[in-house]
PDB file of C-alpha atoms in Angstrom:
ATOM      1  CA  ALA A   1     -16.175 158.983  31.746  1.00 76.00           C
ATOM      2  CA  ALA A   2     -14.770 156.458  34.193  1.00 86.00           C
ATOM      3  CA  GLY A   3     -15.426 157.175  37.837  1.00 95.00           C
ATOM      4  CA  VAL A   4     -14.069 155.957  41.139  1.00 98.00           C
ATOM      5  CA  ILE A   5     -15.243 152.433  41.918  1.00 98.00           C
ATOM      6  CA  GLN A   6     -15.742 151.128  45.422  1.00 98.00           C
ATOM      7  CA  SER A   7     -16.616 147.641  46.533  1.00 98.00           C
ATOM      8  CA  PRO A   8     -18.569 146.337  48.192  1.00 98.00           C
ATOM      9  CA  ARG A   9     -21.333 148.948  48.237  1.00 98.00           C
ATOM     10  CA  HIS A  10     -22.873 147.521  51.390  1.00 98.00           C
ATOM     11  CA  LEU A  11     -21.322 145.408  54.108  1.00 98.00           C
ATOM     12  CA  ILE A  12     -22.772 143.995  57.296  1.00 98.00           C
ATOM     13  CA  LYS A  13     -20.433 142.663  59.954  1.00 98.00           C
ATOM     14  CA  GLU A  14     -20.583 141.561  63.557  1.00 98.00           C
ATOM     15  CA  LYS A  15     -18.568 143.186  66.331  1.00 97.00           C
ATOM     16  CA  ARG A  16     -14.957 142.050  66.466  1.00 97.00           C
ATOM     17  CA  GLU A  17     -15.011 140.875  62.846  1.00 98.00           C
ATOM     18  CA  THR A  18     -12.777 142.206  60.083  1.00 98.00           C
ATOM     19  CA  ALA A  19     -13.684 144.007  56.874  1.00 98.00           C
ATOM     20  CA  THR A  20     -11.845 144.970  53.708  1.00 98.00           C
ATOM     21  CA  LEU A  21     -13.002 147.863  51.551  1.00 98.00           C
ATOM     22  CA  LYS A  22     -11.658 148.325  48.041  1.00 98.00           C
ATOM     23  CA  CYS A  23     -11.209 151.434  45.930  1.00 98.00           C
ATOM     24  CA  TYR A  24     -10.350 151.689  42.247  1.00 98.00           C
ATOM     25  CA  PRO A  25      -9.370 155.258  41.330  1.00 97.00           C
ATOM     26  CA  ILE A  26     -10.057 156.985  38.041  1.00 96.00           C
ATOM     27  CA  PRO A  27      -7.499 155.772  35.458  1.00 94.00           C
ATOM     28  CA  ARG A  28      -4.248 157.762  35.615  1.00 92.00           C
ATOM     29  CA  HIS A  29      -5.094 159.198  39.033  1.00 94.00           C
ATOM     30  CA  ASP A  30      -2.156 158.626  41.351  1.00 93.00           C
ATOM     31  CA  THR A  31      -3.612 159.795  44.664  1.00 94.00           C
ATOM     32  CA  VAL A  32      -6.227 158.112  46.827  1.00 96.00           C
ATOM     33  CA  TYR A  33      -7.925 159.474  49.942  1.00 96.00           C
ATOM     34  CA  TRP A  34     -10.154 157.606  52.400  1.00 97.00           C
ATOM     35  CA  TYR A  35     -12.878 159.398  54.350  1.00 97.00           C
ATOM     36  CA  GLN A  36     -15.330 158.161  56.989  1.00 98.00           C
ATOM     37  CA  GLN A  37     -18.759 159.771  57.309  1.00 98.00           C
ATOM     38  CA  GLY A  38     -20.971 158.949  60.270  1.00 96.00           C
ATOM     39  CA  PRO A  39     -24.739 159.598  60.172  1.00 94.00           C
ATOM     40  CA  GLY A  40     -25.448 163.317  59.993  1.00 94.00           C
ATOM     41  CA  GLN A  41     -21.753 164.170  60.124  1.00 96.00           C
ATOM     42  CA  ASP A  42     -19.155 165.607  57.787  1.00 97.00           C
ATOM     43  CA  PRO A  43     -16.601 163.356  56.089  1.00 97.00           C
ATOM     44  CA  GLN A  44     -13.518 162.786  58.232  1.00 96.00           C
ATOM     45  CA  PHE A  45     -10.158 162.189  56.593  1.00 95.00           C
ATOM     46  CA  LEU A  46      -8.605 158.815  57.441  1.00 97.00           C
ATOM     47  CA  ILE A  47      -5.541 158.259  55.267  1.00 96.00           C
ATOM     48  CA  SER A  48      -4.115 159.045  51.836  1.00 94.00           C
ATOM     49  CA  PHE A  49      -1.681 157.565  49.351  1.00 95.00           C
ATOM     50  CA  TYR A  50       0.358 159.099  46.559  1.00 93.00           C
ATOM     51  CA  GLU A  51       2.217 156.950  44.055  1.00 93.00           C
ATOM     52  CA  LYS A  52       1.692 153.860  46.231  1.00 92.00           C
ATOM     53  CA  MET A  53       3.197 155.459  49.332  1.00 93.00           C
ATOM     54  CA  GLN A  54       1.266 156.654  52.362  1.00 90.00           C
ATOM     55  CA  SER A  55       1.253 160.438  52.202  1.00 90.00           C
ATOM     56  CA  ASP A  56      -0.794 161.545  55.206  1.00 89.00           C
ATOM     57  CA  LYS A  57      -2.727 160.144  58.113  1.00 90.00           C
ATOM     58  CA  GLY A  58      -5.798 161.587  59.801  1.00 91.00           C
ATOM     59  CA  SER A  59      -8.128 160.205  62.445  1.00 88.00           C
ATOM     60  CA  ILE A  60      -7.604 156.572  61.483  1.00 94.00           C
ATOM     61  CA  PRO A  61      -7.811 154.103  64.398  1.00 95.00           C
ATOM     62  CA  ASP A  62      -4.881 151.760  64.958  1.00 95.00           C
ATOM     63  CA  ARG A  63      -7.289 148.885  64.179  1.00 97.00           C
ATOM     64  CA  PHE A  64      -7.439 150.116  60.589  1.00 97.00           C
ATOM     65  CA  SER A  65      -4.713 149.836  57.974  1.00 96.00           C
ATOM     66  CA  ALA A  66      -4.572 150.611  54.302  1.00 97.00           C
ATOM     67  CA  GLN A  67      -2.325 150.367  51.310  1.00 96.00           C
ATOM     68  CA  GLN A  68      -2.153 151.315  47.664  1.00 96.00           C
ATOM     69  CA  PHE A  69      -1.118 148.663  45.194  1.00 96.00           C
ATOM     70  CA  SER A  70       0.955 148.745  42.016  1.00 95.00           C
ATOM     71  CA  ASP A  71      -2.192 149.233  39.885  1.00 94.00           C
ATOM     72  CA  TYR A  72      -3.098 152.211  42.155  1.00 95.00           C
ATOM     73  CA  HIS A  73      -6.137 150.582  43.674  1.00 96.00           C
ATOM     74  CA  SER A  74      -6.350 150.861  47.445  1.00 98.00           C
ATOM     75  CA  GLU A  75      -7.724 148.702  50.225  1.00 98.00           C
ATOM     76  CA  LEU A  76      -8.820 149.720  53.710  1.00 98.00           C
ATOM     77  CA  ASN A  77      -8.549 146.892  56.211  1.00 98.00           C
ATOM     78  CA  MET A  78     -10.575 147.166  59.380  1.00 98.00           C
ATOM     79  CA  SER A  79     -10.166 144.749  62.283  1.00 97.00           C
ATOM     80  CA  SER A  80     -11.862 144.263  65.658  1.00 97.00           C
ATOM     81  CA  LEU A  81     -14.892 146.125  64.353  1.00 98.00           C
ATOM     82  CA  GLU A  82     -16.881 148.194  66.824  1.00 97.00           C
ATOM     83  CA  LEU A  83     -20.458 149.473  66.657  1.00 97.00           C
ATOM     84  CA  GLY A  84     -19.061 152.985  66.215  1.00 96.00           C
ATOM     85  CA  ASP A  85     -17.355 151.975  62.967  1.00 97.00           C
ATOM     86  CA  SER A  86     -20.757 151.885  61.271  1.00 98.00           C
ATOM     87  CA  ALA A  87     -20.535 154.634  58.664  1.00 98.00           C
ATOM     88  CA  LEU A  88     -20.220 155.490  55.007  1.00 98.00           C
ATOM     89  CA  TYR A  89     -16.652 155.079  53.794  1.00 98.00           C
ATOM     90  CA  PHE A  90     -15.704 157.131  50.776  1.00 98.00           C
ATOM     91  CA  CYS A  91     -12.661 156.828  48.634  1.00 98.00           C
ATOM     92  CA  ALA A  92     -11.634 159.797  46.503  1.00 97.00           C
ATOM     93  CA  SER A  93      -8.988 160.028  43.838  1.00 96.00           C
ATOM     94  CA  SER A  94      -7.106 162.907  42.277  1.00 94.00           C
ATOM     95  CA  LEU A  95      -4.359 163.548  39.783  1.00 91.00           C
ATOM     96  CA  GLY A  96      -1.480 164.830  41.854  1.00 84.00           C
ATOM     97  CA  LEU A  97      -1.316 165.533  45.525  1.00 76.00           C
ATOM     98  CA  ILE A  98      -1.837 169.202  46.215  1.00 78.00           C
ATOM     99  CA  ASP A  99      -4.888 171.364  45.687  1.00 77.00           C
ATOM    100  CA  ASN A 100      -6.446 169.219  42.990  1.00 85.00           C
ATOM    101  CA  GLU A 101     -10.078 168.239  42.588  1.00 91.00           C
ATOM    102  CA  GLN A 102     -10.962 165.062  44.428  1.00 94.00           C
ATOM    103  CA  PHE A 103     -13.454 162.753  42.773  1.00 95.00           C
ATOM    104  CA  PHE A 104     -15.473 160.714  45.235  1.00 97.00           C
ATOM    105  CA  GLY A 105     -16.579 157.144  44.788  1.00 98.00           C
ATOM    106  CA  PRO A 106     -20.135 156.022  45.622  1.00 97.00           C
ATOM    107  CA  GLY A 107     -19.074 154.867  49.072  1.00 98.00           C
ATOM    108  CA  THR A 108     -19.314 151.655  51.066  1.00 98.00           C
ATOM    109  CA  ARG A 109     -21.969 151.550  53.754  1.00 98.00           C
ATOM    110  CA  LEU A 110     -20.619 149.501  56.641  1.00 98.00           C
ATOM    111  CA  THR A 111     -23.016 148.325  59.316  1.00 98.00           C
ATOM    112  CA  VAL A 112     -21.583 146.688  62.437  1.00 98.00           C
ATOM    113  CA  LEU A 113     -24.082 144.704  64.497  1.00 96.00           C
TER     114      LEU A 113
ATOM    115  CA  GLY B   1      -4.163 171.717  62.074  1.00 80.00           C
ATOM    116  CA  GLU B   2      -6.866 173.153  59.857  1.00 86.00           C
ATOM    117  CA  ASN B   3     -10.310 173.855  61.293  1.00 92.00           C
ATOM    118  CA  VAL B   4     -13.289 174.798  59.134  1.00 96.00           C
ATOM    119  CA  GLU B   5     -16.441 176.351  60.544  1.00 98.00           C
ATOM    120  CA  GLN B   6     -19.633 176.564  58.493  1.00 98.00           C
ATOM    121  CA  HIS B   7     -22.827 178.579  59.006  1.00 98.00           C
ATOM    122  CA  PRO B   8     -25.745 178.232  59.058  1.00 98.00           C
ATOM    123  CA  SER B   9     -26.374 174.572  59.848  1.00 98.00           C
ATOM    124  CA  THR B  10     -29.838 174.751  58.278  1.00 98.00           C
ATOM    125  CA  LEU B  11     -31.227 177.152  55.700  1.00 98.00           C
ATOM    126  CA  SER B  12     -34.741 177.306  54.323  1.00 98.00           C
ATOM    127  CA  VAL B  13     -35.582 179.524  51.340  1.00 98.00           C
ATOM    128  CA  GLN B  14     -38.416 179.984  48.902  1.00 98.00           C
ATOM    129  CA  GLU B  15     -37.918 178.872  45.331  1.00 98.00           C
ATOM    130  CA  GLY B  16     -36.335 181.675  43.348  1.00 98.00           C
ATOM    131  CA  ASP B  17     -34.647 183.256  46.364  1.00 98.00           C
ATOM    132  CA  SER B  18     -30.892 183.344  46.916  1.00 98.00           C
ATOM    133  CA  ALA B  19     -29.010 181.251  49.456  1.00 98.00           C
ATOM    134  CA  VAL B  20     -25.701 182.117  51.084  1.00 98.00           C
ATOM    135  CA  ILE B  21     -23.516 179.765  53.118  1.00 98.00           C
ATOM    136  CA  LYS B  22     -20.399 181.005  54.887  1.00 98.00           C
ATOM    137  CA  CYS B  23     -17.241 179.263  56.026  1.00 98.00           C
ATOM    138  CA  THR B  24     -14.135 180.283  57.895  1.00 97.00           C
ATOM    139  CA  TYR B  25     -10.843 178.427  58.084  1.00 96.00           C
ATOM    140  CA  SER B  26      -7.872 178.623  60.402  1.00 93.00           C
ATOM    141  CA  ASP B  27      -4.776 177.593  58.419  1.00 90.00           C
ATOM    142  CA  SER B  28      -3.449 180.435  56.318  1.00 88.00           C
ATOM    143  CA  ALA B  29      -1.447 177.872  54.299  1.00 87.00           C
ATOM    144  CA  SER B  30      -4.641 176.384  52.819  1.00 90.00           C
ATOM    145  CA  ASN B  31      -4.924 177.149  49.113  1.00 90.00           C
ATOM    146  CA  TYR B  32      -7.853 175.125  47.812  1.00 93.00           C
ATOM    147  CA  PHE B  33     -11.494 175.533  48.833  1.00 96.00           C
ATOM    148  CA  PRO B  34     -14.089 173.229  47.259  1.00 97.00           C
ATOM    149  CA  TRP B  35     -17.820 173.123  47.862  1.00 98.00           C
ATOM    150  CA  TYR B  36     -19.691 169.816  47.764  1.00 98.00           C
ATOM    151  CA  LYS B  37     -23.376 168.994  47.473  1.00 98.00           C
ATOM    152  CA  GLN B  38     -24.473 165.751  49.073  1.00 98.00           C
ATOM    153  CA  GLU B  39     -27.845 164.104  48.838  1.00 96.00           C
ATOM    154  CA  LEU B  40     -28.870 161.563  51.455  1.00 93.00           C
ATOM    155  CA  GLY B  41     -26.788 158.393  51.210  1.00 92.00           C
ATOM    156  CA  LYS B  42     -24.960 159.610  48.113  1.00 96.00           C
ATOM    157  CA  ARG B  43     -21.401 160.708  47.447  1.00 97.00           C
ATOM    158  CA  PRO B  44     -20.303 164.330  47.879  1.00 97.00           C
ATOM    159  CA  GLN B  45     -20.348 166.006  44.467  1.00 96.00           C
ATOM    160  CA  LEU B  46     -18.154 168.982  43.693  1.00 96.00           C
ATOM    161  CA  ILE B  47     -20.222 171.968  42.618  1.00 97.00           C
ATOM    162  CA  ILE B  48     -17.561 174.667  42.552  1.00 97.00           C
ATOM    163  CA  ASP B  49     -14.073 175.280  43.882  1.00 96.00           C
ATOM    164  CA  ILE B  50     -11.733 178.224  44.255  1.00 95.00           C
ATOM    165  CA  ARG B  51      -8.006 178.561  44.717  1.00 91.00           C
ATOM    166  CA  SER B  52      -6.239 181.158  46.787  1.00 85.00           C
ATOM    167  CA  ASN B  53      -5.047 183.224  43.836  1.00 84.00           C
ATOM    168  CA  VAL B  54      -8.643 184.038  42.881  1.00 84.00           C
ATOM    169  CA  GLY B  55     -11.155 186.158  44.785  1.00 91.00           C
ATOM    170  CA  GLU B  56     -14.348 185.094  43.075  1.00 95.00           C
ATOM    171  CA  LYS B  57     -15.577 182.395  40.716  1.00 95.00           C
ATOM    172  CA  LYS B  58     -18.962 181.928  39.096  1.00 97.00           C
ATOM    173  CA  ASP B  59     -20.651 179.051  37.313  1.00 95.00           C
ATOM    174  CA  GLN B  60     -24.198 179.825  36.160  1.00 96.00           C
ATOM    175  CA  ARG B  61     -26.323 180.168  39.345  1.00 97.00           C
ATOM    176  CA  ILE B  62     -23.461 179.326  41.702  1.00 98.00           C
ATOM    177  CA  ALA B  63     -20.678 181.625  42.841  1.00 98.00           C
ATOM    178  CA  VAL B  64     -17.960 181.435  45.455  1.00 98.00           C
ATOM    179  CA  THR B  65     -16.021 184.296  47.012  1.00 97.00           C
ATOM    180  CA  LEU B  66     -12.780 184.032  48.955  1.00 96.00           C
ATOM    181  CA  ASN B  67     -11.226 186.522  51.344  1.00 95.00           C
ATOM    182  CA  LYS B  68      -7.772 185.211  52.212  1.00 93.00           C
ATOM    183  CA  THR B  69      -7.006 188.033  54.605  1.00 93.00           C
ATOM    184  CA  ALA B  70     -10.076 187.329  56.693  1.00 95.00           C
ATOM    185  CA  LYS B  71      -9.846 183.574  56.046  1.00 95.00           C
ATOM    186  CA  HIS B  72     -13.418 183.144  54.957  1.00 95.00           C
ATOM    187  CA  PHE B  73     -15.203 181.980  51.849  1.00 97.00           C
ATOM    188  CA  SER B  74     -18.851 181.899  50.864  1.00 98.00           C
ATOM    189  CA  LEU B  75     -21.166 180.036  48.521  1.00 98.00           C
ATOM    190  CA  HIS B  76     -23.919 181.949  46.763  1.00 98.00           C
ATOM    191  CA  ILE B  77     -26.768 180.193  44.964  1.00 98.00           C
ATOM    192  CA  THR B  78     -29.168 182.399  43.025  1.00 98.00           C
ATOM    193  CA  GLU B  79     -32.630 181.560  41.690  1.00 98.00           C
ATOM    194  CA  THR B  80     -32.834 178.499  43.918  1.00 98.00           C
ATOM    195  CA  GLN B  81     -34.829 175.497  42.746  1.00 97.00           C
ATOM    196  CA  PRO B  82     -36.302 172.582  44.736  1.00 97.00           C
ATOM    197  CA  GLU B  83     -33.611 170.294  43.302  1.00 97.00           C
ATOM    198  CA  ASP B  84     -31.002 172.444  45.043  1.00 98.00           C
ATOM    199  CA  SER B  85     -32.244 170.963  48.330  1.00 98.00           C
ATOM    200  CA  ALA B  86     -29.368 168.941  49.839  1.00 98.00           C
ATOM    201  CA  VAL B  87     -26.560 169.195  52.383  1.00 98.00           C
ATOM    202  CA  TYR B  88     -23.745 171.480  51.303  1.00 98.00           C
ATOM    203  CA  PHE B  89     -20.223 171.123  52.672  1.00 98.00           C
ATOM    204  CA  CYS B  90     -17.384 173.581  52.397  1.00 98.00           C
ATOM    205  CA  ALA B  91     -13.845 172.261  52.722  1.00 97.00           C
ATOM    206  CA  ALA B  92     -10.262 173.412  52.822  1.00 95.00           C
ATOM    207  CA  THR B  93      -7.055 171.532  52.266  1.00 88.00           C
ATOM    208  CA  GLY B  94      -5.549 170.476  55.584  1.00 70.00           C
ATOM    209  CA  GLY B  95      -2.015 169.322  56.240  1.00 61.00           C
ATOM    210  CA  SER B  96       0.585 169.437  53.520  1.00 66.00           C
ATOM    211  CA  GLN B  97      -0.726 166.518  51.489  1.00 71.00           C
ATOM    212  CA  GLY B  98      -4.019 167.734  50.100  1.00 83.00           C
ATOM    213  CA  ASN B  99      -6.527 165.974  52.329  1.00 90.00           C
ATOM    214  CA  LEU B 100      -9.766 167.895  52.837  1.00 93.00           C
ATOM    215  CA  ILE B 101     -11.083 169.243  56.120  1.00 94.00           C
ATOM    216  CA  PHE B 102     -14.838 169.697  55.897  1.00 97.00           C
ATOM    217  CA  GLY B 103     -17.218 172.064  57.599  1.00 98.00           C
ATOM    218  CA  LYS B 104     -20.148 170.562  59.496  1.00 98.00           C
ATOM    219  CA  GLY B 105     -22.514 171.061  56.571  1.00 98.00           C
ATOM    220  CA  THR B 106     -25.579 173.165  55.789  1.00 98.00           C
ATOM    221  CA  LYS B 107     -28.912 171.519  55.114  1.00 98.00           C
ATOM    222  CA  LEU B 108     -30.563 173.645  52.442  1.00 98.00           C
ATOM    223  CA  SER B 109     -34.301 173.296  51.878  1.00 98.00           C
ATOM    224  CA  VAL B 110     -35.879 175.069  48.912  1.00 98.00           C
ATOM    225  CA  LYS B 111     -39.646 175.301  49.207  1.00 96.00           C
ATOM    226  CA  PRO B 112     -41.707 175.390  46.003  1.00 93.00           C
TER     227      PRO B 112
END
């Protein structure tokens, strides 16, 4: 069965650079969530989209932005990168918005030097 | 907003023993409570979930109980095996749009 695809899987950037993370949800899934997981920490909700519209916002810095495109894939844009942005970034998709199973992608490991 | 607390933070058991992890949540409007298993550097994988209209759910060696009145839910793993060793996260839906709020995680070690 098709799963959530994330690219790239690994990314190394310098401070103050920009990064773009991509997420391709499971076919027919209309909802995408982005989570950030620091080392030894729990995943923290960043932002979500339903039917190409932003549906909720969590602890996402103003330096980050995201959108969901017409084909339902989503991109997380990160600017002015800081050392503290180094983390695993997971995208999850679900069918529908409320109380439905979220399927996680393999994650993108971002390292900021 | 929703807050999820999880205990214990580490749990060590002998192979074949049972393991219990407990979570409490704060938002009485939360209706969906999944449990994830995460191995180092890998994605969280759903192992079982429960919705607020159900008090208990079982899948082979794994069971989850939910007490909505007390706002707590628990994961029970019986006949533990070394491959059960991982970090387990409980979660609850936060906000009105389905995003998950996670507990801090429990590192389970199953000793052969």
